[in-house]
Structures are given as structure tokens and as C-alpha cells.
Amino acid sequence: MMISEEQLAKEFTQVVDRIYPRVGRQLHRCYVKVVEFYVKRLGRRLHYIVIYSPSYLCPALQVQRGVLREVAENMGLMDVVIVNATHLLRDPMSKIKQEDSRFWLELHWIATQED
């Protein structure tokens, strides 16, 4: 039985919360998602953790990126990518709203949170 990407993201958040509670509190203000990436020449699927964060939290998460990467690697994930949700929503070329309106609303909720 395979674990779903949503369950994997939830487990990642729970592990970070238990081991690094301060970083875990920061993650509670973010949208954490597992993204699958297929590398054709390797013939493998790689999984990454993507953390969509409000702009005011991005610098703090970048400082903790090593800790987040360590947890991800111990879970069999490749790496951690931190994305500024605020900038992503303001990007005029973004098609998130048209392609996945629910995800767009989630990002909107994350980006409008205050410190």
C-alpha cells in the first residue's frame, strides 16, 4: 500500500512539529505539498516537499532550510523548495486560478495571513 502525497505532506509537518517545534509553528502558517517529478533519463520519480509561505515567513524558513531538508531526506524525499505564495499570486503569468481554483484559494488564504 502506497502512502498518498497528501498523507506524506501531513507526516512531514508532524515530524517537523515534534522534532523542531518552533519551525513546526512556522509551517502551520504555510501550505505544505509533496510534488512528484519524473526524471526521464534516470527513469525515476522523485518527490519534493514544496512549502508555500507568506512573504514575511520566507526568510525565517530559508534559515531553517537545512533542518527541513534533513527531515525530508530521512523520509525518502529529495529536497525542500520554499515558494513565496504572495509573489506567486501576484504573478500576472500565473495560471493557478484557472487550472486549480481550490489550490489558488488555499494560497490566497496563506498569503493574506498576518504575522
PDB file of C-alpha atoms in Angstrom:
ATOM      1  CA  MET A   1       0.000   0.000   0.000  1.00  0.00           C
ATOM      2  CA  MET A   2       1.427   3.358  -1.045  1.00  0.00           C
ATOM      3  CA  ILE A   3       1.092   6.454   1.047  1.00  0.00           C
ATOM      4  CA  SER A   4      -0.579   9.364  -0.734  1.00  0.00           C
ATOM      5  CA  GLU A   5       1.229  12.633  -1.353  1.00  0.00           C
ATOM      6  CA  GLU A   6      -1.225  14.411   0.939  1.00  0.00           C
ATOM      7  CA  GLN A   7      -0.516  11.962   3.778  1.00  0.00           C
ATOM      8  CA  LEU A   8       3.213  12.320   3.180  1.00  0.00           C
ATOM      9  CA  ALA A   9       2.978  16.114   3.441  1.00  0.00           C
ATOM     10  CA  LYS A  10       0.979  15.788   6.673  1.00  0.00           C
ATOM     11  CA  GLU A  11       3.517  13.336   8.098  1.00  0.00           C
ATOM     12  CA  PHE A  12       6.372  15.702   7.168  1.00  0.00           C
ATOM     13  CA  THR A  13       4.657  18.534   9.030  1.00  0.00           C
ATOM     14  CA  GLN A  14       4.039  16.327  12.071  1.00  0.00           C
ATOM     15  CA  VAL A  15       7.660  15.141  12.205  1.00  0.00           C
ATOM     16  CA  VAL A  16       8.969  18.704  11.963  1.00  0.00           C
ATOM     17  CA  ASP A  17       6.475  19.765  14.629  1.00  0.00           C
ATOM     18  CA  ARG A  18       7.682  17.045  17.029  1.00  0.00           C
ATOM     19  CA  ILE A  19      11.422  17.447  16.478  1.00  0.00           C
ATOM     20  CA  TYR A  20      11.630  21.208  15.828  1.00  0.00           C
ATOM     21  CA  PRO A  21       8.538  22.792  17.464  1.00  0.00           C
ATOM     22  CA  ARG A  22       9.490  26.381  16.572  1.00  0.00           C
ATOM     23  CA  VAL A  23       9.872  25.514  12.904  1.00  0.00           C
ATOM     24  CA  GLY A  24       6.688  23.455  13.145  1.00  0.00           C
ATOM     25  CA  ARG A  25       4.753  26.514  14.307  1.00  0.00           C
ATOM     26  CA  GLN A  26       6.014  28.360  11.240  1.00  0.00           C
ATOM     27  CA  LEU A  27       4.891  25.502   8.989  1.00  0.00           C
ATOM     28  CA  HIS A  28       1.367  25.753  10.395  1.00  0.00           C
ATOM     29  CA  ARG A  29       1.121  29.119   8.611  1.00  0.00           C
ATOM     30  CA  CYS A  30       2.174  27.574   5.304  1.00  0.00           C
ATOM     31  CA  TYR A  31       0.755  25.185   2.733  1.00  0.00           C
ATOM     32  CA  VAL A  32       2.909  22.070   2.531  1.00  0.00           C
ATOM     33  CA  LYS A  33       2.631  19.885  -0.537  1.00  0.00           C
ATOM     34  CA  VAL A  34       4.516  16.896  -1.962  1.00  0.00           C
ATOM     35  CA  VAL A  35       5.267  17.235  -5.662  1.00  0.00           C
ATOM     36  CA  GLU A  36       6.319  14.356  -7.877  1.00  0.00           C
ATOM     37  CA  PHE A  37       8.917  14.948 -10.559  1.00  0.00           C
ATOM     38  CA  TYR A  38       9.734  12.347 -13.211  1.00  0.00           C
ATOM     39  CA  VAL A  39      13.341  12.264 -14.424  1.00  0.00           C
ATOM     40  CA  LYS A  40      13.204  10.625 -17.834  1.00  0.00           C
ATOM     41  CA  ARG A  41      16.902   9.843 -18.229  1.00  0.00           C
ATOM     42  CA  LEU A  42      17.004   8.172 -14.797  1.00  0.00           C
ATOM     43  CA  GLY A  43      13.627   6.540 -15.250  1.00  0.00           C
ATOM     44  CA  ARG A  44      12.719   7.520 -11.698  1.00  0.00           C
ATOM     45  CA  ARG A  45      10.092   9.522  -9.928  1.00  0.00           C
ATOM     46  CA  LEU A  46      11.447  11.929  -7.341  1.00  0.00           C
ATOM     47  CA  HIS A  47       9.380  13.574  -4.630  1.00  0.00           C
ATOM     48  CA  TYR A  48       9.960  17.043  -3.253  1.00  0.00           C
ATOM     49  CA  ILE A  49       8.394  18.949  -0.390  1.00  0.00           C
ATOM     50  CA  VAL A  50       7.139  22.342  -1.549  1.00  0.00           C
ATOM     51  CA  ILE A  51       6.350  24.870   1.161  1.00  0.00           C
ATOM     52  CA  TYR A  52       4.151  27.736   0.010  1.00  0.00           C
ATOM     53  CA  SER A  53       4.784  30.503   2.506  1.00  0.00           C
ATOM     54  CA  PRO A  54       3.558  34.048   3.097  1.00  0.00           C
ATOM     55  CA  SER A  55       6.260  36.574   2.208  1.00  0.00           C
ATOM     56  CA  TYR A  56       7.010  37.568   5.804  1.00  0.00           C
ATOM     57  CA  LEU A  57       7.903  33.928   6.706  1.00  0.00           C
ATOM     58  CA  CYS A  58      10.138  33.147   3.725  1.00  0.00           C
ATOM     59  CA  PRO A  59      13.377  34.495   5.278  1.00  0.00           C
ATOM     60  CA  ALA A  60      12.849  32.524   8.514  1.00  0.00           C
ATOM     61  CA  LEU A  61      12.124  29.331   6.588  1.00  0.00           C
ATOM     62  CA  GLN A  62      15.189  29.834   4.372  1.00  0.00           C
ATOM     63  CA  VAL A  63      17.315  29.943   7.538  1.00  0.00           C
ATOM     64  CA  GLN A  64      15.765  26.624   8.640  1.00  0.00           C
ATOM     65  CA  ARG A  65      16.036  25.018   5.205  1.00  0.00           C
ATOM     66  CA  GLY A  66      18.826  22.675   6.300  1.00  0.00           C
ATOM     67  CA  VAL A  67      16.666  21.307   9.108  1.00  0.00           C
ATOM     68  CA  LEU A  68      13.709  20.897   6.749  1.00  0.00           C
ATOM     69  CA  ARG A  69      15.894  19.204   4.135  1.00  0.00           C
ATOM     70  CA  GLU A  70      17.235  16.782   6.744  1.00  0.00           C
ATOM     71  CA  VAL A  71      13.720  15.706   7.743  1.00  0.00           C
ATOM     72  CA  ALA A  72      12.684  15.372   4.087  1.00  0.00           C
ATOM     73  CA  GLU A  73      15.720  13.253   3.204  1.00  0.00           C
ATOM     74  CA  ASN A  74      15.108  10.982   6.202  1.00  0.00           C
ATOM     75  CA  MET A  75      11.588  10.436   4.866  1.00  0.00           C
ATOM     76  CA  GLY A  76      12.933   9.466   1.427  1.00  0.00           C
ATOM     77  CA  LEU A  77      12.160  12.789  -0.248  1.00  0.00           C
ATOM     78  CA  MET A  78      14.670  14.581  -2.459  1.00  0.00           C
ATOM     79  CA  ASP A  79      14.629  18.163  -1.240  1.00  0.00           C
ATOM     80  CA  VAL A  80      12.628  21.072   0.127  1.00  0.00           C
ATOM     81  CA  VAL A  81      11.569  24.003  -2.026  1.00  0.00           C
ATOM     82  CA  ILE A  82      10.241  27.188  -0.419  1.00  0.00           C
ATOM     83  CA  VAL A  83       7.914  29.268  -2.584  1.00  0.00           C
ATOM     84  CA  ASN A  84       6.698  32.760  -1.754  1.00  0.00           C
ATOM     85  CA  ALA A  85       2.916  32.365  -2.067  1.00  0.00           C
ATOM     86  CA  THR A  86       2.379  36.123  -2.034  1.00  0.00           C
ATOM     87  CA  HIS A  87       4.578  36.649  -5.092  1.00  0.00           C
ATOM     88  CA  LEU A  88       3.116  33.626  -6.831  1.00  0.00           C
ATOM     89  CA  LEU A  89      -0.410  35.001  -6.513  1.00  0.00           C
ATOM     90  CA  ARG A  90       0.651  38.400  -7.838  1.00  0.00           C
ATOM     91  CA  ASP A  91       2.448  36.920 -10.846  1.00  0.00           C
ATOM     92  CA  PRO A  92       0.481  38.053 -13.929  1.00  0.00           C
ATOM     93  CA  MET A  93       1.640  34.959 -15.858  1.00  0.00           C
ATOM     94  CA  SER A  94       0.354  32.516 -13.249  1.00  0.00           C
ATOM     95  CA  LYS A  95      -2.485  30.262 -14.380  1.00  0.00           C
ATOM     96  CA  ILE A  96      -3.138  28.712 -10.977  1.00  0.00           C
ATOM     97  CA  LYS A  97      -6.534  30.366 -10.614  1.00  0.00           C
ATOM     98  CA  GLN A  98      -7.766  28.895 -13.898  1.00  0.00           C
ATOM     99  CA  GLU A  99      -6.126  25.468 -13.522  1.00  0.00           C
ATOM    100  CA  ASP A 100      -6.750  24.728  -9.828  1.00  0.00           C
ATOM    101  CA  SER A 101      -9.090  27.200  -8.173  1.00  0.00           C
ATOM    102  CA  ARG A 102      -9.105  25.360  -4.847  1.00  0.00           C
ATOM    103  CA  PHE A 103      -5.303  25.480  -4.632  1.00  0.00           C
ATOM    104  CA  TRP A 104      -5.434  29.158  -5.604  1.00  0.00           C
ATOM    105  CA  LEU A 105      -7.832  29.816  -2.701  1.00  0.00           C
ATOM    106  CA  GLU A 106      -5.546  27.932  -0.308  1.00  0.00           C
ATOM    107  CA  LEU A 107      -2.607  30.059  -1.443  1.00  0.00           C
ATOM    108  CA  HIS A 108      -4.693  33.194  -1.100  1.00  0.00           C
ATOM    109  CA  TRP A 109      -5.548  32.254   2.477  1.00  0.00           C
ATOM    110  CA  ILE A 110      -1.855  31.590   3.254  1.00  0.00           C
ATOM    111  CA  ALA A 111      -0.642  34.808   1.623  1.00  0.00           C
ATOM    112  CA  THR A 112      -3.116  37.044   3.441  1.00  0.00           C
ATOM    113  CA  GLN A 113      -2.224  35.849   6.929  1.00  0.00           C
ATOM    114  CA  GLU A 114      -0.558  38.386   9.141  1.00  0.00           C
ATOM    115  CA  ASP A 115       2.411  37.863  11.430  1.00  0.00           C
TER     116      ASP A 115
END
